[in-house]
PDB file of C-alpha atoms in Angstrom:
ATOM      1  CA  UNK A 892      -0.013  -0.023  -0.273  1.00 46.00           C
ATOM      2  CA  UNK A 893       1.194   3.417  -1.016  1.00 49.00           C
ATOM      3  CA  UNK A 894       2.384   5.703   2.122  1.00 59.00           C
ATOM      4  CA  UNK A 895       0.321   9.147   1.579  1.00 66.00           C
ATOM      5  CA  UNK A 896       1.929  11.925   3.773  1.00 71.00           C
ATOM      6  CA  UNK A 897       0.346  14.593   4.020  1.00 79.00           C
ATOM      7  CA  UNK A 898       1.624  17.959   1.396  1.00 91.00           C
ATOM      8  CA  UNK A 899       2.306  20.727   2.781  1.00 91.00           C
ATOM      9  CA  UNK A 900       0.513  23.605   1.585  1.00 94.00           C
ATOM     10  CA  UNK A 901       1.424  27.546   1.402  1.00 91.00           C
ATOM     11  CA  UNK A 902      -2.049  28.235   3.500  1.00 92.00           C
ATOM     12  CA  UNK A 903      -3.956  25.988   6.120  1.00 92.00           C
ATOM     13  CA  UNK A 904      -7.325  25.685   4.837  1.00 94.00           C
ATOM     14  CA  UNK A 905     -10.091  27.282   6.086  1.00 96.00           C
ATOM     15  CA  UNK A 906     -14.419  27.378   6.043  1.00 97.00           C
ATOM     16  CA  UNK A 907     -16.826  29.709   5.025  1.00 98.00           C
ATOM     17  CA  UNK A 908     -18.899  31.225   8.265  1.00 98.00           C
ATOM     18  CA  UNK A 909     -21.243  31.130   5.305  1.00 98.00           C
ATOM     19  CA  UNK A 910     -22.290  27.211   4.925  1.00 98.00           C
ATOM     20  CA  UNK A 911     -25.254  26.237   5.750  1.00 98.00           C
ATOM     21  CA  UNK A 912     -26.874  29.764   4.058  1.00 98.00           C
ATOM     22  CA  UNK A 913     -24.722  27.916   0.431  1.00 98.00           C
ATOM     23  CA  UNK A 914     -26.421  24.802   1.798  1.00 98.00           C
ATOM     24  CA  UNK A 915     -29.741  26.150   1.728  1.00 98.00           C
ATOM     25  CA  UNK A 916     -29.448  28.205  -1.373  1.00 98.00           C
ATOM     26  CA  UNK A 917     -28.253  24.717  -3.483  1.00 98.00           C
ATOM     27  CA  UNK A 918     -30.965  22.891  -2.461  1.00 98.00           C
ATOM     28  CA  UNK A 919     -33.394  25.281  -3.688  1.00 98.00           C
ATOM     29  CA  UNK A 920     -31.158  25.083  -6.753  1.00 98.00           C
ATOM     30  CA  UNK A 921     -31.428  21.525  -7.062  1.00 98.00           C
ATOM     31  CA  UNK A 922     -34.775  21.806  -6.327  1.00 97.00           C
ATOM     32  CA  UNK A 923     -36.107  24.256  -8.855  1.00 97.00           C
ATOM     33  CA  UNK A 924     -33.846  22.239 -11.805  1.00 96.00           C
ATOM     34  CA  UNK A 925     -34.287  18.727 -10.743  1.00 96.00           C
ATOM     35  CA  UNK A 926     -31.280  17.530 -10.855  1.00 96.00           C
ATOM     36  CA  UNK A 927     -31.583  15.581  -8.079  1.00 94.00           C
ATOM     37  CA  UNK A 928     -34.351  13.502  -9.832  1.00 92.00           C
ATOM     38  CA  UNK A 929     -31.752  10.886 -11.544  1.00 87.00           C
ATOM     39  CA  UNK A 930     -28.791  11.317  -9.461  1.00 91.00           C
ATOM     40  CA  UNK A 931     -28.108   8.915  -6.839  1.00 90.00           C
ATOM     41  CA  UNK A 932     -28.075  10.852  -3.704  1.00 91.00           C
ATOM     42  CA  UNK A 933     -30.781  12.642  -1.889  1.00 95.00           C
ATOM     43  CA  UNK A 934     -31.515  16.205  -3.037  1.00 97.00           C
ATOM     44  CA  UNK A 935     -30.541  17.218   0.760  1.00 96.00           C
ATOM     45  CA  UNK A 936     -27.252  15.180   0.517  1.00 95.00           C
ATOM     46  CA  UNK A 937     -26.634  16.650  -2.497  1.00 96.00           C
ATOM     47  CA  UNK A 938     -26.423  20.036  -1.389  1.00 97.00           C
ATOM     48  CA  UNK A 939     -24.926  19.558   1.930  1.00 95.00           C
ATOM     49  CA  UNK A 940     -21.637  18.011   0.056  1.00 95.00           C
ATOM     50  CA  UNK A 941     -21.810  20.748  -2.981  1.00 97.00           C
ATOM     51  CA  UNK A 942     -22.305  23.245   0.719  1.00 97.00           C
ATOM     52  CA  UNK A 943     -19.524  21.883   2.007  1.00 96.00           C
ATOM     53  CA  UNK A 944     -16.610  22.121  -0.629  1.00 97.00           C
ATOM     54  CA  UNK A 945     -17.948  25.283  -1.466  1.00 98.00           C
ATOM     55  CA  UNK A 946     -16.928  26.405   1.468  1.00 98.00           C
ATOM     56  CA  UNK A 947     -13.658  24.807   2.196  1.00 97.00           C
ATOM     57  CA  UNK A 948     -12.449  26.034  -1.613  1.00 98.00           C
ATOM     58  CA  UNK A 949     -13.795  29.599  -1.246  1.00 98.00           C
ATOM     59  CA  UNK A 950     -13.583  30.511   2.352  1.00 98.00           C
ATOM     60  CA  UNK A 951     -13.416  33.943   1.557  1.00 98.00           C
ATOM     61  CA  UNK A 952     -16.614  33.735  -0.279  1.00 98.00           C
ATOM     62  CA  UNK A 953     -20.067  35.143   1.362  1.00 98.00           C
ATOM     63  CA  UNK A 954     -23.276  35.483   1.036  1.00 98.00           C
ATOM     64  CA  UNK A 955     -23.882  35.496  -2.555  1.00 98.00           C
ATOM     65  CA  UNK A 956     -20.565  34.559  -3.718  1.00 98.00           C
ATOM     66  CA  UNK A 957     -20.504  31.347  -1.687  1.00 98.00           C
ATOM     67  CA  UNK A 958     -24.281  30.231  -3.163  1.00 98.00           C
ATOM     68  CA  UNK A 959     -22.606  31.029  -6.562  1.00 98.00           C
ATOM     69  CA  UNK A 960     -19.207  28.680  -6.010  1.00 98.00           C
ATOM     70  CA  UNK A 961     -21.930  25.760  -4.350  1.00 98.00           C
ATOM     71  CA  UNK A 962     -24.040  25.850  -7.617  1.00 98.00           C
ATOM     72  CA  UNK A 963     -21.324  25.496  -9.794  1.00 98.00           C
ATOM     73  CA  UNK A 964     -19.795  22.770  -7.379  1.00 98.00           C
ATOM     74  CA  UNK A 965     -23.190  20.842  -7.321  1.00 98.00           C
ATOM     75  CA  UNK A 966     -23.753  21.155 -11.628  1.00 98.00           C
ATOM     76  CA  UNK A 967     -19.906  20.040 -11.838  1.00 97.00           C
ATOM     77  CA  UNK A 968     -20.554  16.871  -9.583  1.00 96.00           C
ATOM     78  CA  UNK A 969     -23.935  16.357 -11.446  1.00 96.00           C
ATOM     79  CA  UNK A 970     -22.549  17.015 -15.376  1.00 97.00           C
ATOM     80  CA  UNK A 971     -19.074  15.142 -14.722  1.00 96.00           C
ATOM     81  CA  UNK A 972     -21.153  11.484 -12.969  1.00 94.00           C
ATOM     82  CA  UNK A 973     -23.098  11.106 -16.221  1.00 95.00           C
ATOM     83  CA  UNK A 974     -20.041   9.451 -17.932  1.00 95.00           C
ATOM     84  CA  UNK A 975     -19.555   7.078 -14.837  1.00 91.00           C
ATOM     85  CA  UNK A 976     -22.002   3.276 -14.826  1.00 83.00           C
ATOM     86  CA  UNK A 977     -24.294   2.958 -14.847  1.00 85.00           C
ATOM     87  CA  UNK A 978     -24.348   5.454 -17.767  1.00 86.00           C
ATOM     88  CA  UNK A 979     -23.759   4.994 -20.331  1.00 91.00           C
ATOM     89  CA  UNK A 980     -22.623   7.798 -22.026  1.00 94.00           C
ATOM     90  CA  UNK A 981     -19.149   7.870 -20.972  1.00 95.00           C
ATOM     91  CA  UNK A 982     -18.665   4.990 -23.233  1.00 95.00           C
ATOM     92  CA  UNK A 983     -19.451   6.847 -26.241  1.00 97.00           C
ATOM     93  CA  UNK A 984     -17.583   8.681 -27.573  1.00 97.00           C
ATOM     94  CA  UNK A 985     -19.923  10.214 -30.453  1.00 97.00           C
ATOM     95  CA  UNK A 986     -23.066  10.670 -27.626  1.00 97.00           C
ATOM     96  CA  UNK A 987     -20.358  11.991 -25.406  1.00 97.00           C
ATOM     97  CA  UNK A 988     -19.049  14.728 -28.100  1.00 98.00           C
ATOM     98  CA  UNK A 989     -22.893  15.663 -29.196  1.00 97.00           C
ATOM     99  CA  UNK A 990     -24.124  16.019 -25.117  1.00 97.00           C
ATOM    100  CA  UNK A 991     -21.202  18.613 -24.600  1.00 98.00           C
ATOM    101  CA  UNK A 992     -21.675  20.689 -28.055  1.00 97.00           C
ATOM    102  CA  UNK A 993     -25.181  20.651 -26.849  1.00 96.00           C
ATOM    103  CA  UNK A 994     -23.766  22.329 -23.303  1.00 97.00           C
ATOM    104  CA  UNK A 995     -21.656  24.583 -25.037  1.00 97.00           C
ATOM    105  CA  UNK A 996     -23.715  26.249 -27.376  1.00 97.00           C
ATOM    106  CA  UNK A 997     -25.589  27.014 -24.074  1.00 97.00           C
ATOM    107  CA  UNK A 998     -22.818  28.800 -23.029  1.00 97.00           C
ATOM    108  CA  UNK A 999     -23.157  30.967 -26.171  1.00 95.00           C
ATOM    109  CA  UNK A1000     -26.191  30.768 -27.747  1.00 95.00           C
ATOM    110  CA  UNK A1001     -28.158  29.866 -24.656  1.00 92.00           C
ATOM    111  CA  UNK A1002     -30.694  27.199 -23.489  1.00 88.00           C
ATOM    112  CA  UNK A1003     -33.190  25.426 -26.221  1.00 86.00           C
ATOM    113  CA  UNK A1004     -36.858  25.379 -26.165  1.00 83.00           C
ATOM    114  CA  UNK A1005     -37.849  24.046 -24.572  1.00 77.00           C
ATOM    115  CA  UNK A1006     -34.663  22.790 -22.311  1.00 80.00           C
ATOM    116  CA  UNK A1007     -34.220  20.194 -20.336  1.00 91.00           C
ATOM    117  CA  UNK A1008     -32.878  20.053 -16.167  1.00 94.00           C
ATOM    118  CA  UNK A1009     -29.094  20.274 -16.707  1.00 96.00           C
ATOM    119  CA  UNK A1010     -28.582  22.787 -19.632  1.00 96.00           C
ATOM    120  CA  UNK A1011     -31.518  25.294 -17.471  1.00 96.00           C
ATOM    121  CA  UNK A1012     -29.491  24.959 -14.327  1.00 97.00           C
ATOM    122  CA  UNK A1013     -25.853  25.819 -16.661  1.00 97.00           C
ATOM    123  CA  UNK A1014     -27.624  29.115 -18.383  1.00 97.00           C
ATOM    124  CA  UNK A1015     -28.776  30.203 -14.960  1.00 97.00           C
ATOM    125  CA  UNK A1016     -25.540  29.331 -13.597  1.00 98.00           C
ATOM    126  CA  UNK A1017     -23.507  31.341 -16.492  1.00 98.00           C
ATOM    127  CA  UNK A1018     -25.548  34.060 -16.156  1.00 97.00           C
ATOM    128  CA  UNK A1019     -25.125  34.526 -12.627  1.00 98.00           C
ATOM    129  CA  UNK A1020     -21.416  33.893 -13.142  1.00 98.00           C
ATOM    130  CA  UNK A1021     -20.362  36.485 -15.600  1.00 97.00           C
ATOM    131  CA  UNK A1022     -22.156  39.313 -13.902  1.00 96.00           C
ATOM    132  CA  UNK A1023     -19.991  42.258 -13.901  1.00 95.00           C
ATOM    133  CA  UNK A1024     -16.793  40.813 -15.735  1.00 98.00           C
ATOM    134  CA  UNK A1025     -15.271  42.572 -17.917  1.00 98.00           C
ATOM    135  CA  UNK A1026     -16.200  41.141 -21.947  1.00 97.00           C
ATOM    136  CA  UNK A1027     -12.319  40.282 -21.424  1.00 97.00           C
ATOM    137  CA  UNK A1028     -12.522  38.033 -18.204  1.00 98.00           C
ATOM    138  CA  UNK A1029     -16.104  36.207 -19.553  1.00 98.00           C
ATOM    139  CA  UNK A1030     -13.988  35.578 -23.458  1.00 98.00           C
ATOM    140  CA  UNK A1031     -11.087  34.048 -21.344  1.00 98.00           C
ATOM    141  CA  UNK A1032     -13.406  32.614 -18.931  1.00 98.00           C
ATOM    142  CA  UNK A1033     -15.675  30.641 -22.625  1.00 98.00           C
ATOM    143  CA  UNK A1034     -12.188  29.558 -23.732  1.00 98.00           C
ATOM    144  CA  UNK A1035     -11.775  27.338 -20.376  1.00 98.00           C
ATOM    145  CA  UNK A1036     -15.607  26.366 -20.849  1.00 98.00           C
ATOM    146  CA  UNK A1037     -14.522  24.966 -23.957  1.00 98.00           C
ATOM    147  CA  UNK A1038     -11.662  22.956 -22.972  1.00 98.00           C
ATOM    148  CA  UNK A1039     -13.567  21.469 -20.233  1.00 98.00           C
ATOM    149  CA  UNK A1040     -16.535  20.323 -22.189  1.00 98.00           C
ATOM    150  CA  UNK A1041     -14.505  19.534 -24.858  1.00 98.00           C
ATOM    151  CA  UNK A1042     -11.985  17.045 -22.369  1.00 98.00           C
ATOM    152  CA  UNK A1043     -15.180  14.323 -22.208  1.00 98.00           C
ATOM    153  CA  UNK A1044     -15.538  12.646 -25.424  1.00 98.00           C
ATOM    154  CA  UNK A1045     -11.665  12.136 -25.153  1.00 98.00           C
ATOM    155  CA  UNK A1046     -12.594  10.433 -21.513  1.00 97.00           C
ATOM    156  CA  UNK A1047     -14.785   8.493 -23.469  1.00 97.00           C
ATOM    157  CA  UNK A1048     -12.454   7.271 -26.197  1.00 98.00           C
ATOM    158  CA  UNK A1049      -9.980   6.343 -23.487  1.00 97.00           C
ATOM    159  CA  UNK A1050     -13.201   3.836 -21.537  1.00 97.00           C
ATOM    160  CA  UNK A1051     -13.978   2.676 -24.639  1.00 96.00           C
ATOM    161  CA  UNK A1052     -10.451   0.932 -26.098  1.00 97.00           C
ATOM    162  CA  UNK A1053      -8.840   0.868 -22.519  1.00 97.00           C
ATOM    163  CA  UNK A1054      -5.900   2.082 -23.213  1.00 97.00           C
ATOM    164  CA  UNK A1055      -3.925   4.191 -20.866  1.00 98.00           C
ATOM    165  CA  UNK A1056      -2.678   7.268 -22.333  1.00 98.00           C
ATOM    166  CA  UNK A1057       1.315   8.971 -22.480  1.00 97.00           C
ATOM    167  CA  UNK A1058       1.743  11.874 -20.470  1.00 97.00           C
ATOM    168  CA  UNK A1059       1.523  14.442 -22.904  1.00 97.00           C
ATOM    169  CA  UNK A1060      -2.464  13.330 -24.072  1.00 98.00           C
ATOM    170  CA  UNK A1061      -3.247  12.809 -19.948  1.00 98.00           C
ATOM    171  CA  UNK A1062      -1.788  16.517 -19.419  1.00 97.00           C
ATOM    172  CA  UNK A1063      -3.690  18.121 -22.278  1.00 97.00           C
ATOM    173  CA  UNK A1064      -7.454  15.653 -21.227  1.00 98.00           C
ATOM    174  CA  UNK A1065      -7.111  15.504 -17.545  1.00 97.00           C
ATOM    175  CA  UNK A1066      -6.375  19.614 -17.795  1.00 96.00           C
ATOM    176  CA  UNK A1067      -9.476  20.169 -19.022  1.00 97.00           C
ATOM    177  CA  UNK A1068     -11.830  17.899 -17.611  1.00 97.00           C
ATOM    178  CA  UNK A1069     -10.511  18.912 -13.891  1.00 97.00           C
ATOM    179  CA  UNK A1070     -11.866  22.208 -14.746  1.00 98.00           C
ATOM    180  CA  UNK A1071      -8.850  24.038 -12.711  1.00 98.00           C
ATOM    181  CA  UNK A1072      -8.455  26.872 -14.836  1.00 98.00           C
ATOM    182  CA  UNK A1073     -12.987  27.489 -14.625  1.00 98.00           C
ATOM    183  CA  UNK A1074     -12.262  27.068 -11.128  1.00 98.00           C
ATOM    184  CA  UNK A1075      -9.364  29.539 -10.683  1.00 98.00           C
ATOM    185  CA  UNK A1076     -11.742  32.555 -13.163  1.00 98.00           C
ATOM    186  CA  UNK A1077     -14.428  31.956 -10.289  1.00 98.00           C
ATOM    187  CA  UNK A1078     -10.979  33.577  -7.583  1.00 98.00           C
ATOM    188  CA  UNK A1079     -11.571  36.434  -9.940  1.00 98.00           C
ATOM    189  CA  UNK A1080     -15.506  36.712  -9.805  1.00 98.00           C
ATOM    190  CA  UNK A1081     -16.047  36.135  -5.882  1.00 98.00           C
ATOM    191  CA  UNK A1082     -13.386  37.867  -4.857  1.00 98.00           C
ATOM    192  CA  UNK A1083     -14.705  41.259  -7.072  1.00 98.00           C
ATOM    193  CA  UNK A1084     -11.039  41.318  -9.353  1.00 98.00           C
ATOM    194  CA  UNK A1085      -9.772  40.538 -12.917  1.00 98.00           C
ATOM    195  CA  UNK A1086      -6.137  40.260 -12.951  1.00 98.00           C
ATOM    196  CA  UNK A1087      -4.431  42.395 -16.233  1.00 97.00           C
ATOM    197  CA  UNK A1088      -3.552  39.924 -19.220  1.00 97.00           C
ATOM    198  CA  UNK A1089      -0.138  40.945 -18.532  1.00 97.00           C
ATOM    199  CA  UNK A1090      -0.036  39.780 -15.264  1.00 98.00           C
ATOM    200  CA  UNK A1091      -1.721  36.484 -15.876  1.00 98.00           C
ATOM    201  CA  UNK A1092       0.403  35.181 -18.322  1.00 97.00           C
ATOM    202  CA  UNK A1093       3.299  36.023 -16.793  1.00 98.00           C
ATOM    203  CA  UNK A1094       6.091  33.349 -15.959  1.00 98.00           C
ATOM    204  CA  UNK A1095       5.628  33.438 -12.418  1.00 98.00           C
ATOM    205  CA  UNK A1096       2.272  33.392 -12.469  1.00 98.00           C
ATOM    206  CA  UNK A1097       1.299  31.333 -15.184  1.00 98.00           C
ATOM    207  CA  UNK A1098       3.439  28.651 -13.269  1.00 98.00           C
ATOM    208  CA  UNK A1099       0.963  29.311  -9.955  1.00 98.00           C
ATOM    209  CA  UNK A1100      -1.260  28.749 -12.237  1.00 98.00           C
ATOM    210  CA  UNK A1101       0.283  25.342 -13.335  1.00 98.00           C
ATOM    211  CA  UNK A1102       0.744  24.142  -9.611  1.00 98.00           C
ATOM    212  CA  UNK A1103      -2.793  24.819  -8.785  1.00 98.00           C
ATOM    213  CA  UNK A1104      -4.002  22.819 -11.239  1.00 98.00           C
ATOM    214  CA  UNK A1105      -1.762  19.829 -11.248  1.00 97.00           C
ATOM    215  CA  UNK A1106      -1.613  19.366  -6.986  1.00 97.00           C
ATOM    216  CA  UNK A1107      -5.835  18.540  -6.887  1.00 97.00           C
ATOM    217  CA  UNK A1108      -5.555  16.640  -9.813  1.00 97.00           C
ATOM    218  CA  UNK A1109      -3.098  14.618  -8.927  1.00 97.00           C
ATOM    219  CA  UNK A1110      -4.695  14.220  -5.368  1.00 95.00           C
ATOM    220  CA  UNK A1111      -7.796  13.780  -6.472  1.00 95.00           C
ATOM    221  CA  UNK A1112      -6.406  10.869  -9.326  1.00 96.00           C
ATOM    222  CA  UNK A1113      -4.750   9.019  -6.522  1.00 95.00           C
ATOM    223  CA  UNK A1114      -8.061   9.424  -3.739  1.00 93.00           C
ATOM    224  CA  UNK A1115     -10.533   8.034  -6.955  1.00 93.00           C
ATOM    225  CA  UNK A1116      -7.921   5.385  -8.430  1.00 95.00           C
ATOM    226  CA  UNK A1117     -10.004   2.499  -7.168  1.00 94.00           C
ATOM    227  CA  UNK A1118     -13.521   3.999  -8.190  1.00 91.00           C
ATOM    228  CA  UNK A1119     -11.650   5.589 -11.541  1.00 94.00           C
ATOM    229  CA  UNK A1120     -10.660   2.028 -13.081  1.00 94.00           C
ATOM    230  CA  UNK A1121     -14.270   0.396 -11.465  1.00 93.00           C
ATOM    231  CA  UNK A1122     -15.680   2.665 -13.804  1.00 93.00           C
ATOM    232  CA  UNK A1123     -13.133   1.937 -16.690  1.00 95.00           C
ATOM    233  CA  UNK A1124     -11.723   5.123 -16.786  1.00 96.00           C
ATOM    234  CA  UNK A1125      -7.281   5.481 -18.281  1.00 97.00           C
ATOM    235  CA  UNK A1126      -6.792   9.158 -17.929  1.00 98.00           C
ATOM    236  CA  UNK A1127      -5.658   8.776 -13.717  1.00 98.00           C
ATOM    237  CA  UNK A1128      -2.333  10.239 -13.050  1.00 98.00           C
ATOM    238  CA  UNK A1129      -1.504   6.721 -11.361  1.00 98.00           C
ATOM    239  CA  UNK A1130      -2.216   4.942 -14.073  1.00 98.00           C
ATOM    240  CA  UNK A1131      -0.254   6.636 -16.604  1.00 98.00           C
ATOM    241  CA  UNK A1132       2.850   6.787 -14.439  1.00 98.00           C
ATOM    242  CA  UNK A1133       2.924   3.196 -13.635  1.00 98.00           C
ATOM    243  CA  UNK A1134       2.681   2.445 -17.638  1.00 98.00           C
ATOM    244  CA  UNK A1135       5.343   4.965 -18.085  1.00 97.00           C
ATOM    245  CA  UNK A1136       7.894   4.501 -15.679  1.00 98.00           C
ATOM    246  CA  UNK A1137       6.422   0.240 -16.155  1.00 98.00           C
ATOM    247  CA  UNK A1138       6.826   0.252 -12.122  1.00 98.00           C
ATOM    248  CA  UNK A1139       4.556  -1.160  -9.571  1.00 97.00           C
ATOM    249  CA  UNK A1140       1.042   0.177  -8.747  1.00 96.00           C
ATOM    250  CA  UNK A1141       2.476   1.227  -4.871  1.00 95.00           C
ATOM    251  CA  UNK A1142       5.854   3.140  -6.887  1.00 97.00           C
ATOM    252  CA  UNK A1143       3.805   5.010  -9.130  1.00 97.00           C
ATOM    253  CA  UNK A1144       1.603   6.311  -6.179  1.00 96.00           C
ATOM    254  CA  UNK A1145       4.430   7.166  -3.962  1.00 96.00           C
ATOM    255  CA  UNK A1146       5.668   9.284  -7.535  1.00 96.00           C
ATOM    256  CA  UNK A1147       2.217  11.077  -7.417  1.00 97.00           C
ATOM    257  CA  UNK A1148       2.209  12.176  -3.761  1.00 96.00           C
ATOM    258  CA  UNK A1149       5.903  13.410  -4.860  1.00 96.00           C
ATOM    259  CA  UNK A1150       5.011  15.242  -7.515  1.00 96.00           C
ATOM    260  CA  UNK A1151       2.386  16.877  -5.468  1.00 97.00           C
ATOM    261  CA  UNK A1152       5.205  18.122  -2.149  1.00 96.00           C
ATOM    262  CA  UNK A1153       7.913  19.182  -5.023  1.00 97.00           C
ATOM    263  CA  UNK A1154       4.765  21.256  -6.537  1.00 97.00           C
ATOM    264  CA  UNK A1155       4.151  22.722  -3.298  1.00 97.00           C
ATOM    265  CA  UNK A1156       7.539  23.347  -2.469  1.00 97.00           C
ATOM    266  CA  UNK A1157       7.711  25.072  -5.593  1.00 97.00           C
ATOM    267  CA  UNK A1158       4.680  27.426  -4.879  1.00 97.00           C
ATOM    268  CA  UNK A1159       6.203  28.439  -2.218  1.00 96.00           C
ATOM    269  CA  UNK A1160       9.336  29.164  -3.892  1.00 97.00           C
ATOM    270  CA  UNK A1161       8.090  31.352  -6.368  1.00 97.00           C
ATOM    271  CA  UNK A1162       6.700  33.758  -4.246  1.00 93.00           C
ATOM    272  CA  UNK A1163       9.586  36.690  -4.583  1.00 94.00           C
ATOM    273  CA  UNK A1164       9.338  36.366  -7.927  1.00 97.00           C
ATOM    274  CA  UNK A1165       5.214  38.217  -7.035  1.00 97.00           C
ATOM    275  CA  UNK A1166       7.102  41.265  -5.511  1.00 96.00           C
ATOM    276  CA  UNK A1167       9.737  41.374  -8.542  1.00 97.00           C
ATOM    277  CA  UNK A1168       6.480  41.318 -10.935  1.00 98.00           C
ATOM    278  CA  UNK A1169       4.811  44.112  -9.313  1.00 98.00           C
ATOM    279  CA  UNK A1170       7.611  46.044  -9.295  1.00 97.00           C
ATOM    280  CA  UNK A1171       8.594  45.972 -12.952  1.00 98.00           C
ATOM    281  CA  UNK A1172       5.099  46.097 -14.363  1.00 98.00           C
ATOM    282  CA  UNK A1173       4.533  48.787 -11.893  1.00 98.00           C
ATOM    283  CA  UNK A1174       1.062  47.364 -10.315  1.00 98.00           C
ATOM    284  CA  UNK A1175      -0.475  50.035  -8.745  1.00 98.00           C
ATOM    285  CA  UNK A1176      -1.514  49.387  -4.989  1.00 98.00           C
ATOM    286  CA  UNK A1177      -5.069  47.979  -6.702  1.00 97.00           C
ATOM    287  CA  UNK A1178      -3.601  45.499  -8.932  1.00 98.00           C
ATOM    288  CA  UNK A1179      -1.006  44.224  -6.396  1.00 98.00           C
ATOM    289  CA  UNK A1180      -4.086  43.855  -3.736  1.00 98.00           C
ATOM    290  CA  UNK A1181      -5.863  41.942  -6.485  1.00 98.00           C
ATOM    291  CA  UNK A1182      -3.371  39.517  -7.655  1.00 98.00           C
ATOM    292  CA  UNK A1183      -2.487  38.938  -3.896  1.00 98.00           C
ATOM    293  CA  UNK A1184      -6.089  37.810  -3.328  1.00 98.00           C
ATOM    294  CA  UNK A1185      -6.019  36.416  -6.260  1.00 98.00           C
ATOM    295  CA  UNK A1186      -2.287  33.817  -5.106  1.00 98.00           C
ATOM    296  CA  UNK A1187      -4.337  33.119  -2.075  1.00 98.00           C
ATOM    297  CA  UNK A1188      -7.556  32.148  -3.572  1.00 98.00           C
ATOM    298  CA  UNK A1189      -4.980  29.669  -5.846  1.00 98.00           C
ATOM    299  CA  UNK A1190      -2.892  28.622  -2.264  1.00 98.00           C
ATOM    300  CA  UNK A1191      -6.706  28.086  -0.530  1.00 98.00           C
ATOM    301  CA  UNK A1192      -8.243  26.324  -3.476  1.00 98.00           C
ATOM    302  CA  UNK A1193      -5.747  23.637  -2.956  1.00 98.00           C
ATOM    303  CA  UNK A1194      -5.213  23.006   0.571  1.00 97.00           C
ATOM    304  CA  UNK A1195      -9.139  23.244   1.369  1.00 97.00           C
ATOM    305  CA  UNK A1196      -9.896  20.627  -1.366  1.00 96.00           C
ATOM    306  CA  UNK A1197      -7.518  18.526   0.195  1.00 95.00           C
ATOM    307  CA  UNK A1198      -9.079  18.281   3.581  1.00 94.00           C
ATOM    308  CA  UNK A1199     -12.706  18.039   2.283  1.00 94.00           C
ATOM    309  CA  UNK A1200     -11.568  15.345   0.150  1.00 91.00           C
ATOM    310  CA  UNK A1201     -10.425  13.249   3.497  1.00 88.00           C
ATOM    311  CA  UNK A1202     -12.856  14.935   5.754  1.00 82.00           C
ATOM    312  CA  UNK A1203     -16.036  14.996   3.450  1.00 69.00           C
ATOM    313  CA  UNK A1204     -14.962  12.438   0.449  1.00 56.00           C
ATOM    314  CA  UNK A1205     -15.841  13.328  -3.176  1.00 50.00           C
ATOM    315  CA  UNK A1206     -16.020   9.570  -3.120  1.00 42.00           C
ATOM    316  CA  UNK A1207     -18.400   8.773  -0.271  1.00 45.00           C
ATOM    317  CA  UNK A1208     -20.294  12.101   0.351  1.00 46.00           C
ATOM    318  CA  UNK A1209     -20.451  11.368   4.347  1.00 43.00           C
ATOM    319  CA  UNK A1210     -19.577  15.351   6.424  1.00 39.00           C
ATOM    320  CA  UNK A1211     -17.324  15.249   9.516  1.00 32.00           C
ATOM    321  CA  UNK A1212     -19.074  16.760  12.385  1.00 34.00           C
ATOM    322  CA  UNK A1213     -17.162  19.885  12.272  1.00 31.00           C
ATOM    323  CA  UNK A1214     -18.258  20.641   8.889  1.00 33.00           C
ATOM    324  CA  UNK A1215     -22.070  20.324   9.960  1.00 32.00           C
ATOM    325  CA  UNK A1216     -22.539  23.331  12.113  1.00 31.00           C
TER     326      UNK A1216
END
């Protein structure tokens, strides 16, 4: 059995004090769009889990902002689970592709008339996400939605063929299906900030974003491996590492956790580069504050998501006593 040591996160996790308000709202939202009608959990349990992950990963979000995050997490959850057994959508690439194109059409053109539950909920979610954000931000976020939804047909191909991808193919598809670019967009949305393009695409911020995507996706792959193997998933970093290195399962899992810890050390090492970037670009006080909030949001997401998986359970949907208050 591989040994998992708790990663050294740059910031300790916190929990938003508005978790219960978000749960109540999300339960109403789930019922309004009938999202739990065919879901294996009752609406009450689903909303409890989604409010908790929102509170763990965006602890600074309050009120309507945390409600938005809970709804977004809920939509991702319900959508993602449609590709798991016993559903056959995740094993039929052509159907998965058509289904994901339909979701993209909702984002770009609005829901069809009449519309079913998932497209209608997505239309409502996107309308609220983009509220008060600039056209540049909306264009970037739409590109990230494109990448997210376009990854699912390729995961379906993997389930059908059973062929474990190489590292490059894994990175391309997993970065999309992991939705981490959307996660980072939502940091800006609920912090009510926008990061200038020259800052967002700077080498140091790019590196921090890559780490913020790698750490949760890698930890998720390690934690979810039994479930994903049972579902026929091959886009899992443990399986990719084992295949490429021709090593044992334990060696592959150990390598994944080493990569997580190495990435987190690099996240900390990159911090001095932020001050240098701000100086070189002569960022004003408001831009510096926004960048600080953005980096803090990335750090808090990484620690919060890890704690949520261990204590609440994406793959068991149970809540610890401390999270039920």
